[in-house]
Amino acid sequence: MGVDIKTHIISRAEPVFDENGFAATGMDRLTQAAQVSSRTLYKHLGGKTELICAVLDARRQRFFDQLDVDSVDALFAALETWARTEGARGCFFLRAQGEMGGREPAVAAQVSNYRRELHERIARVLANDLGEAADGDLLDQILVLFEGATSMASYRGPAAFAAARSAAARLLNRTTGHANQ
Amino acid sequence: MGVDIKTHIISRAEPVFDENGFAATGMDRLTQAAQVSSRTLYKHLGGKTELICAVLDARRQRFFDQLDVDSVDALFAALETWARTEGARGCFFLRAQGEMGGREPAVAAQVSNYRRELHERIARVLANDLGEAADGDLLDQILVLFEGATSMASYRGPAAFAAARSAAARLLNRTTGHANQ
DNA sequence: GACGATGTAAAACGCTCGTTTTACATCGGT
DNA sequence: ACCGATGTAAAACGAGCGTTTTACATCGTC
């Protein structure tokens, strides 16, 4: 077989959840998307909750693979590229948390994984950009911009990334866009 | 009667949707929360979709009533106060859009109303703060910070507002928190 | 004091969901 | 040639959903 069925089902399920929501997506649409029978899906994944967790795990890895950059500016550029190719419907993990996290601890755990890795990644990129470890306040500011761009992009598109990018540059004392005094 | 039943049902439904999600909340929990029979709820609201729209409308009014401020700094302070009293589970309207907006145009319309008013409000506050109308780029930067603080507060709490606030001050050339150069 | 409006309580309806089960096809390895 | 593993197709399940309906209580008003 080419790729194993489990990976295939997970990758086909991801855009379906992304576009239709988690709770609102029925198992029939997932089997149809993966072109497998429901029996096969249950044999390989166990159930809907486990499938959602596997999708979250796969997306996290894919997301951070694409965000493997060296500067804050490149970080927002990579985020914009992600949104352009994958679509921007608000943070996938925040939505998963809102829809399932309260009732499914396994989903909440996956969301926590994502947030921890996001924090680490921003700290790493920022340290590399500055040449030294950034203080927590600046890190939080960049994190706010990252979250904000993700949310705002769902209804304002590329303008969200442009705004986040220029704001980050100013916070790093790299004057772009607006005059600094 | 004290307040009319329709308003009562709406105000009781809001925290239930906020805490359990829209799709996942059943009508029985809403009737139970409002202490009315299902027949009364349907007579006054029409159905679940109309109830959700009414809840969104009420929340928007309440939200912007509390955000009636004169400066950007006061805007983020008011947002923090809101989060402290109402809870922070991510943007209520973004979640409504993700769960129902795709299938229910009336919900999507309410979300659009909120976003338009948010944009106007930030423009007004910013103009009042600067003494002149702000350019679109700065407005978008503040909007990113607003959205980002709302999202990030759901898992980092007050740190999100502190970060957004100090970042906004720097973008407005009011150096606080970090040294400028 | 009968009446209409307005409320409750609870059963029922039709639908969809996640999941399991039944019956059958395919195919590589010994 | 056959067997076990692995797949499909589709029916069936129990539960929960949004909604409607039936039956009955309450109460201000003419």
Coordinates of C-alpha atoms (C1' of nucleotides) in Angstrom, one line a residue:
Chain A
M1 CA 0.0 0.0 0.0
G2 CA 1.2 3.6 -0.7
V3 CA 0.6 5.4 2.6
D4 CA -1.1 3.7 5.4
I5 CA -4.8 4.1 5.7
K6 CA -4.8 5.8 9.1
T7 CA -2.6 8.7 7.9
H8 CA -4.8 8.9 4.8
I9 CA -8.0 9.2 6.8
I10 CA -6.5 11.8 9.1
S11 CA -5.3 14.0 6.3
R12 CA -8.6 13.8 4.5
A13 CA -10.5 14.6 7.7
E14 CA -8.6 17.7 8.5
P15 CA -10.0 20.1 5.8
V16 CA -13.5 18.7 6.5
F17 CA -13.3 19.6 10.2
D18 CA -11.7 23.0 9.2
E19 CA -14.5 23.9 6.9
N20 CA -17.5 22.5 8.7
G21 CA -16.6 22.5 12.4
F22 CA -16.0 19.6 14.7
A23 CA -19.3 19.0 16.3
A24 CA -21.2 19.7 13.0
T25 CA -19.2 17.2 11.0
G26 CA -20.8 13.8 10.8
M27 CA -18.9 10.5 10.4
D28 CA -20.5 9.9 7.0
R29 CA -18.8 13.0 5.6
L30 CA -15.5 11.8 7.0
T31 CA -15.8 8.3 5.6
Q32 CA -16.8 9.9 2.3
A33 CA -13.9 12.3 2.3
A34 CA -11.4 9.4 3.0
Q35 CA -13.3 7.0 0.6
V36 CA -13.4 4.3 3.2
S37 CA -16.1 2.4 4.9
S38 CA -17.2 3.4 8.4
R39 CA -16.0 0.1 9.7
T40 CA -12.5 0.7 8.4
L41 CA -12.5 4.2 10.0
Y42 CA -13.5 2.8 13.4
K43 CA -11.0 0.0 13.1
H44 CA -8.1 2.4 12.5
L45 CA -9.1 5.4 14.6
G46 CA -11.4 4.1 17.3
G47 CA -13.9 6.8 17.2
K48 CA -14.6 10.4 16.4
T49 CA -12.8 11.9 19.4
E50 CA -9.7 9.9 18.7
L51 CA -9.9 11.0 15.0
I52 CA -10.1 14.6 16.1
C53 CA -7.1 14.2 18.4
A54 CA -5.1 12.6 15.6
V55 CA -6.1 15.5 13.2
L56 CA -5.0 18.1 15.8
D57 CA -1.7 16.3 16.3
A58 CA -1.0 16.1 12.5
R59 CA -1.9 19.7 12.0
R60 CA 0.3 20.9 14.8
Q61 CA 3.3 19.1 13.3
R62 CA 2.5 20.4 9.8
F63 CA 2.0 23.9 11.1
F64 CA 5.2 24.2 13.0
D65 CA 7.2 22.6 10.2
Q66 CA 6.0 25.5 8.0
L67 CA 6.9 28.0 10.8
D68 CA 10.5 26.9 11.0
V69 CA 12.0 30.4 10.5
D70 CA 14.7 32.6 12.0
S71 CA 13.2 36.0 12.4
V72 CA 9.9 37.5 13.7
D73 CA 9.3 39.1 10.3
A74 CA 9.7 35.7 8.6
L75 CA 7.4 34.2 11.2
F76 CA 4.5 36.5 10.2
A77 CA 5.4 36.0 6.5
A78 CA 5.2 32.2 7.0
L79 CA 1.9 32.6 8.8
E80 CA 0.5 34.6 5.9
T81 CA 1.7 31.9 3.5
W82 CA 0.0 29.3 5.6
A83 CA -3.2 31.2 5.6
R84 CA -3.0 31.7 1.8
T85 CA -2.6 28.0 1.1
E86 CA -4.7 26.5 3.9
G87 CA -7.3 29.1 4.4
A88 CA -8.0 31.4 7.4
R89 CA -11.0 30.5 9.5
G90 CA -9.6 31.4 12.9
C91 CA -7.3 29.4 15.0
F92 CA -8.1 25.7 14.4
F93 CA -7.1 24.8 18.0
L94 CA -9.1 27.5 19.6
R95 CA -12.1 26.4 17.7
A96 CA -11.5 22.8 18.7
Q97 CA -11.2 23.9 22.3
G98 CA -14.5 25.8 22.2
E99 CA -16.4 23.0 20.5
M100 CA -15.0 19.9 22.1
G101 CA -12.4 20.9 24.8
G102 CA -15.0 21.2 27.5
R103 CA -16.3 17.7 27.1
E104 CA -13.3 15.9 25.8
P105 CA -10.2 16.1 27.9
A106 CA -8.1 14.4 25.2
V107 CA -8.9 17.3 22.8
A108 CA -8.1 19.9 25.5
A109 CA -4.7 18.1 25.9
Q110 CA -3.9 18.4 22.2
V111 CA -4.8 22.1 22.3
S112 CA -2.5 22.6 25.3
N113 CA 0.3 20.9 23.3
Y114 CA -0.2 23.3 20.5
R115 CA -0.1 26.4 22.8
R116 CA 3.0 25.2 24.6
E117 CA 4.8 24.6 21.3
L118 CA 3.7 28.0 19.9
H119 CA 5.1 29.7 23.0
E120 CA 8.4 27.9 22.7
R121 CA 8.6 28.6 19.0
I122 CA 8.0 32.3 19.4
A123 CA 10.6 32.4 22.2
R124 CA 13.1 30.6 19.9
V125 CA 12.5 32.9 16.9
L126 CA 12.6 36.0 19.0
A127 CA 15.9 35.0 20.7
N128 CA 17.4 34.2 17.3
D129 CA 16.2 37.6 15.9
L130 CA 17.5 39.6 18.9
G131 CA 20.7 37.7 19.4
E132 CA 19.7 37.2 23.0
A133 CA 16.8 35.7 25.0
A134 CA 13.8 38.1 24.9
D135 CA 12.1 39.2 28.1
G136 CA 8.7 37.8 28.8
D137 CA 6.9 41.0 28.1
L138 CA 8.1 41.3 24.5
L139 CA 7.4 37.6 24.0
D140 CA 3.8 38.1 25.1
Q141 CA 3.4 41.1 22.8
I142 CA 4.5 39.0 19.8
L143 CA 2.2 36.3 20.9
V144 CA -0.7 38.7 21.0
L145 CA 0.1 39.8 17.5
F146 CA 0.3 36.2 16.4
E147 CA -3.1 35.3 17.9
G148 CA -4.6 38.6 16.6
A149 CA -3.5 38.1 13.1
T150 CA -4.9 34.6 13.1
S151 CA -8.3 35.7 14.2
M152 CA -8.5 38.9 12.2
A153 CA -7.4 37.1 9.0
S154 CA -10.6 35.2 9.0
Y155 CA -12.5 38.3 8.0
R156 CA -9.9 40.8 6.9
G157 CA -7.5 38.6 5.0
P158 CA -3.9 39.8 4.3
A159 CA -4.4 43.1 6.0
A160 CA -4.2 41.3 9.3
F161 CA -0.8 40.0 8.6
A162 CA 0.5 43.3 7.3
A163 CA -0.7 45.0 10.4
A164 CA 0.8 42.4 12.7
R165 CA 4.1 42.4 10.8
S166 CA 4.5 46.2 10.9
A167 CA 3.5 46.3 14.6
A168 CA 6.0 43.6 15.4
A169 CA 8.8 45.5 13.6
R170 CA 8.0 48.6 15.7
L171 CA 8.0 46.7 18.9
L172 CA 11.4 45.3 18.0
N173 CA 12.6 48.9 17.4
R174 CA 12.9 48.3 13.6
T175 CA 11.0 51.3 12.3
T176 CA 8.9 50.3 9.3
G177 CA 5.7 51.7 8.0
H178 CA 5.2 54.5 10.4
A179 CA 7.6 57.2 11.4
N180 CA 9.0 56.8 14.9
Q181 CA 8.5 60.3 16.3
Chain B
M1 CA -44.3 41.1 35.3
G2 CA -40.8 42.5 36.1
V3 CA -38.9 42.2 32.8
D4 CA -40.6 40.6 29.8
I5 CA -40.0 36.9 29.3
K6 CA -38.2 37.3 26.0
T7 CA -35.4 39.4 27.5
H8 CA -35.2 37.1 30.4
I9 CA -34.8 34.0 28.2
I10 CA -32.1 35.7 26.1
S11 CA -30.1 36.9 29.1
R12 CA -30.2 33.4 30.7
A13 CA -29.3 31.7 27.5
E14 CA -26.1 33.8 26.9
P15 CA -23.9 32.3 29.6
V16 CA -25.1 28.8 28.6
F17 CA -24.0 29.3 25.0
D18 CA -20.8 30.9 26.2
E19 CA -19.8 28.0 28.4
N20 CA -21.1 25.1 26.4
G21 CA -20.9 26.2 22.8
F22 CA -23.8 26.8 20.4
A23 CA -24.2 23.5 18.6
A24 CA -23.6 21.5 21.7
T25 CA -26.2 23.3 23.8
G26 CA -29.6 21.6 23.7
M27 CA -32.9 23.4 24.0
D28 CA -33.6 21.6 27.3
R29 CA -30.7 23.3 29.0
L30 CA -31.9 26.6 27.7
T31 CA -35.4 26.1 29.0
Q32 CA -34.0 24.9 32.3
A33 CA -31.7 28.0 32.5
A34 CA -34.6 30.3 31.9
Q35 CA -37.0 28.3 34.0
V36 CA -39.6 28.3 31.3
S37 CA -41.3 25.5 29.4
S38 CA -40.1 24.8 25.8
R39 CA -43.5 25.9 24.5
T40 CA -43.0 29.4 26.0
L41 CA -39.5 29.6 24.6
Y42 CA -40.6 28.7 21.1
K43 CA -43.6 31.1 21.3
H44 CA -41.3 34.1 22.3
L45 CA -38.2 33.3 20.2
G46 CA -39.3 31.1 17.3
G47 CA -36.5 28.6 17.5
K48 CA -32.9 28.0 18.3
T49 CA -31.4 30.0 15.5
E50 CA -33.5 33.1 16.3
L51 CA -32.5 32.7 20.0
I52 CA -28.9 32.6 19.1
C53 CA -29.3 35.7 17.0
A54 CA -31.1 37.5 19.8
V55 CA -28.3 36.5 22.2
L56 CA -25.7 37.8 19.8
D57 CA -27.5 41.1 19.4
A58 CA -27.9 41.5 23.2
R59 CA -24.3 40.7 23.8
R60 CA -23.1 43.1 21.2
Q61 CA -25.0 46.0 22.8
R62 CA -23.9 45.1 26.2
F63 CA -20.3 44.7 25.1
F64 CA -20.0 48.0 23.4
D65 CA -21.8 49.8 26.2
Q66 CA -19.0 48.7 28.4
L67 CA -16.4 49.8 25.8
D68 CA -17.6 53.4 25.7
V69 CA -14.2 55.0 26.4
D70 CA -12.0 57.8 25.2
S71 CA -8.5 56.4 24.8
V72 CA -6.9 53.3 23.5
D73 CA -5.4 52.5 26.9
A74 CA -8.9 52.7 28.5
L75 CA -10.2 50.5 25.7
F76 CA -7.9 47.6 26.7
A77 CA -8.5 48.3 30.4
A78 CA -12.3 48.0 29.7
L79 CA -11.7 44.8 27.7
E80 CA -9.8 43.4 30.7
T81 CA -12.6 44.3 33.0
W82 CA -15.1 42.7 30.7
A83 CA -13.0 39.5 30.7
R84 CA -12.7 39.5 34.5
T85 CA -16.5 39.8 35.0
E86 CA -17.8 37.8 32.0
G87 CA -15.0 35.3 31.6
A88 CA -12.6 34.9 28.6
R89 CA -13.3 31.9 26.4
G90 CA -12.3 33.5 23.0
C91 CA -14.3 35.8 20.9
F92 CA -18.0 34.9 21.4
F93 CA -18.8 36.1 17.8
L94 CA -15.9 34.3 16.2
R95 CA -17.0 31.1 17.9
A96 CA -20.6 31.7 16.7
Q97 CA -19.4 32.2 13.2
G98 CA -17.3 29.0 13.3
E99 CA -20.1 26.9 14.7
M100 CA -23.2 28.3 13.0
G101 CA -22.2 31.0 10.5
G102 CA -21.6 28.6 7.7
R103 CA -25.1 27.1 7.9
E104 CA -27.1 30.0 9.3
P105 CA -26.8 33.2 7.4
A106 CA -28.7 35.1 10.1
V107 CA -26.0 34.2 12.5
A108 CA -23.3 35.3 10.0
A109 CA -25.1 38.6 9.7
Q110 CA -25.0 39.2 13.4
V111 CA -21.3 38.5 13.5
S112 CA -20.8 41.0 10.7
N113 CA -22.7 43.6 12.7
Y114 CA -20.3 43.0 15.6
R115 CA -17.2 43.3 13.5
R116 CA -18.4 46.5 11.8
E117 CA -19.2 48.1 15.1
L118 CA -15.9 47.0 16.5
H119 CA -14.1 48.6 13.6
E120 CA -16.0 51.8 14.1
R121 CA -15.5 51.9 17.8
I122 CA -11.7 51.5 17.5
A123 CA -11.6 54.2 14.9
R124 CA -13.6 56.5 17.1
V125 CA -11.5 55.8 20.2
L126 CA -8.2 56.1 18.3
A127 CA -9.3 59.4 16.7
N128 CA -10.3 60.8 20.1
D129 CA -7.0 59.7 21.6
L130 CA -4.8 61.2 18.8
G131 CA -6.8 64.3 18.3
E132 CA -7.2 63.5 14.7
A133 CA -8.4 60.6 12.5
A134 CA -5.9 57.8 12.5
D135 CA -4.6 56.2 9.3
G136 CA -5.9 52.8 8.4
D137 CA -2.6 51.0 9.2
L138 CA -2.5 52.1 12.8
L139 CA -6.2 51.2 13.1
D140 CA -5.5 47.7 11.8
Q141 CA -2.6 47.3 14.3
I142 CA -4.9 48.2 17.2
L143 CA -7.5 45.8 15.9
V144 CA -4.9 43.0 15.7
L145 CA -4.0 43.7 19.3
F146 CA -7.7 43.7 20.3
E147 CA -8.4 40.4 18.6
G148 CA -5.1 38.9 19.9
A149 CA -5.8 39.9 23.5
T150 CA -9.3 38.4 23.3
S151 CA -8.0 35.0 22.0
M152 CA -4.9 34.9 24.2
A153 CA -6.8 35.8 27.3
S154 CA -8.6 32.4 27.1
Y155 CA -5.5 30.6 28.1
R156 CA -3.1 33.2 29.5
G157 CA -5.5 35.5 31.4
P158 CA -4.6 39.0 32.4
A159 CA -1.1 38.8 30.8
A160 CA -2.8 39.0 27.4
F161 CA -4.3 42.4 28.2
A162 CA -1.1 43.7 29.8
A163 CA 0.8 42.8 26.6
A164 CA -1.8 44.3 24.3
R165 CA -1.9 47.4 26.4
S166 CA 1.8 48.1 26.4
A167 CA 2.2 47.2 22.8
A168 CA -0.6 49.7 21.9
A169 CA 1.2 52.4 23.9
R170 CA 4.4 51.9 22.0
L171 CA 2.6 51.9 18.6
L172 CA 1.1 55.3 19.7
N173 CA 4.6 56.6 20.5
R174 CA 3.8 56.6 24.2
T175 CA 6.8 54.7 25.6
T176 CA 5.7 52.6 28.5
G177 CA 7.2 49.4 29.9
H178 CA 10.1 49.0 27.5
A179 CA 12.8 51.5 26.7
N180 CA 12.5 53.1 23.2
Q181 CA 15.9 52.7 21.7
Chain C
dG1 C1' -68.3 33.2 36.9
dA2 C1' -67.2 32.3 32.2
dC3 C1' -63.4 33.5 28.9
dG4 C1' -59.3 34.2 26.5
dA5 C1' -54.6 34.8 27.0
dT6 C1' -50.6 32.9 28.9
dG7 C1' -48.2 29.9 31.5
dT8 C1' -46.4 24.7 32.8
dA9 C1' -45.6 19.7 32.2
dA10 C1' -44.7 16.0 29.5
dA11 C1' -45.4 13.0 25.6
dA12 C1' -44.6 12.4 20.8
dC13 C1' -42.6 13.2 16.1
dG14 C1' -39.2 12.9 12.7
dC15 C1' -34.5 13.3 12.0
dT16 C1' -29.6 12.8 12.6
dC17 C1' -25.9 11.2 15.0
dG18 C1' -22.0 8.0 16.6
dT19 C1' -21.4 3.3 16.7
dT20 C1' -22.0 -1.7 15.9
dT21 C1' -23.2 -5.4 13.2
dT22 C1' -24.2 -8.4 9.3
dA23 C1' -23.1 -10.1 4.9
dC24 C1' -20.1 -10.3 1.3
dA25 C1' -15.7 -9.3 -1.8
dT26 C1' -10.7 -9.3 -2.4
dC27 C1' -6.1 -11.0 -2.3
dG28 C1' -1.3 -12.4 -0.7
dG29 C1' 1.0 -16.4 1.4
dT30 C1' 1.7 -21.3 2.3
Chain D
dA1 C1' -7.0 -24.3 -3.5
dC2 C1' -7.8 -22.4 0.7
dC3 C1' -7.5 -19.3 4.8
dG4 C1' -7.1 -15.4 7.4
dA5 C1' -6.6 -10.7 7.2
dT6 C1' -8.5 -6.6 5.4
dG7 C1' -11.5 -4.2 2.8
dT8 C1' -16.6 -2.5 1.2
dA9 C1' -21.7 -1.8 1.5
dA10 C1' -25.5 -1.2 4.0
dA11 C1' -28.7 -2.1 7.6
dA12 C1' -29.7 -1.5 12.4
dC13 C1' -29.0 0.3 17.1
dG14 C1' -30.0 3.5 20.8
dA15 C1' -29.6 8.0 22.0
dG16 C1' -30.2 12.9 21.6
dC17 C1' -31.6 16.7 19.0
dG18 C1' -35.1 20.6 17.6
dT19 C1' -39.8 21.1 17.4
dT20 C1' -44.8 20.4 17.9
dT21 C1' -48.6 18.9 20.2
dT22 C1' -51.8 17.5 23.9
dA23 C1' -53.7 18.3 28.3
dC24 C1' -54.1 21.1 32.0
dA25 C1' -53.4 25.2 35.5
dT26 C1' -53.6 30.2 36.5
dC27 C1' -55.2 34.7 36.4
dG28 C1' -56.8 39.5 35.1
dT29 C1' -61.0 41.3 32.9
dC30 C1' -65.7 42.0 31.1

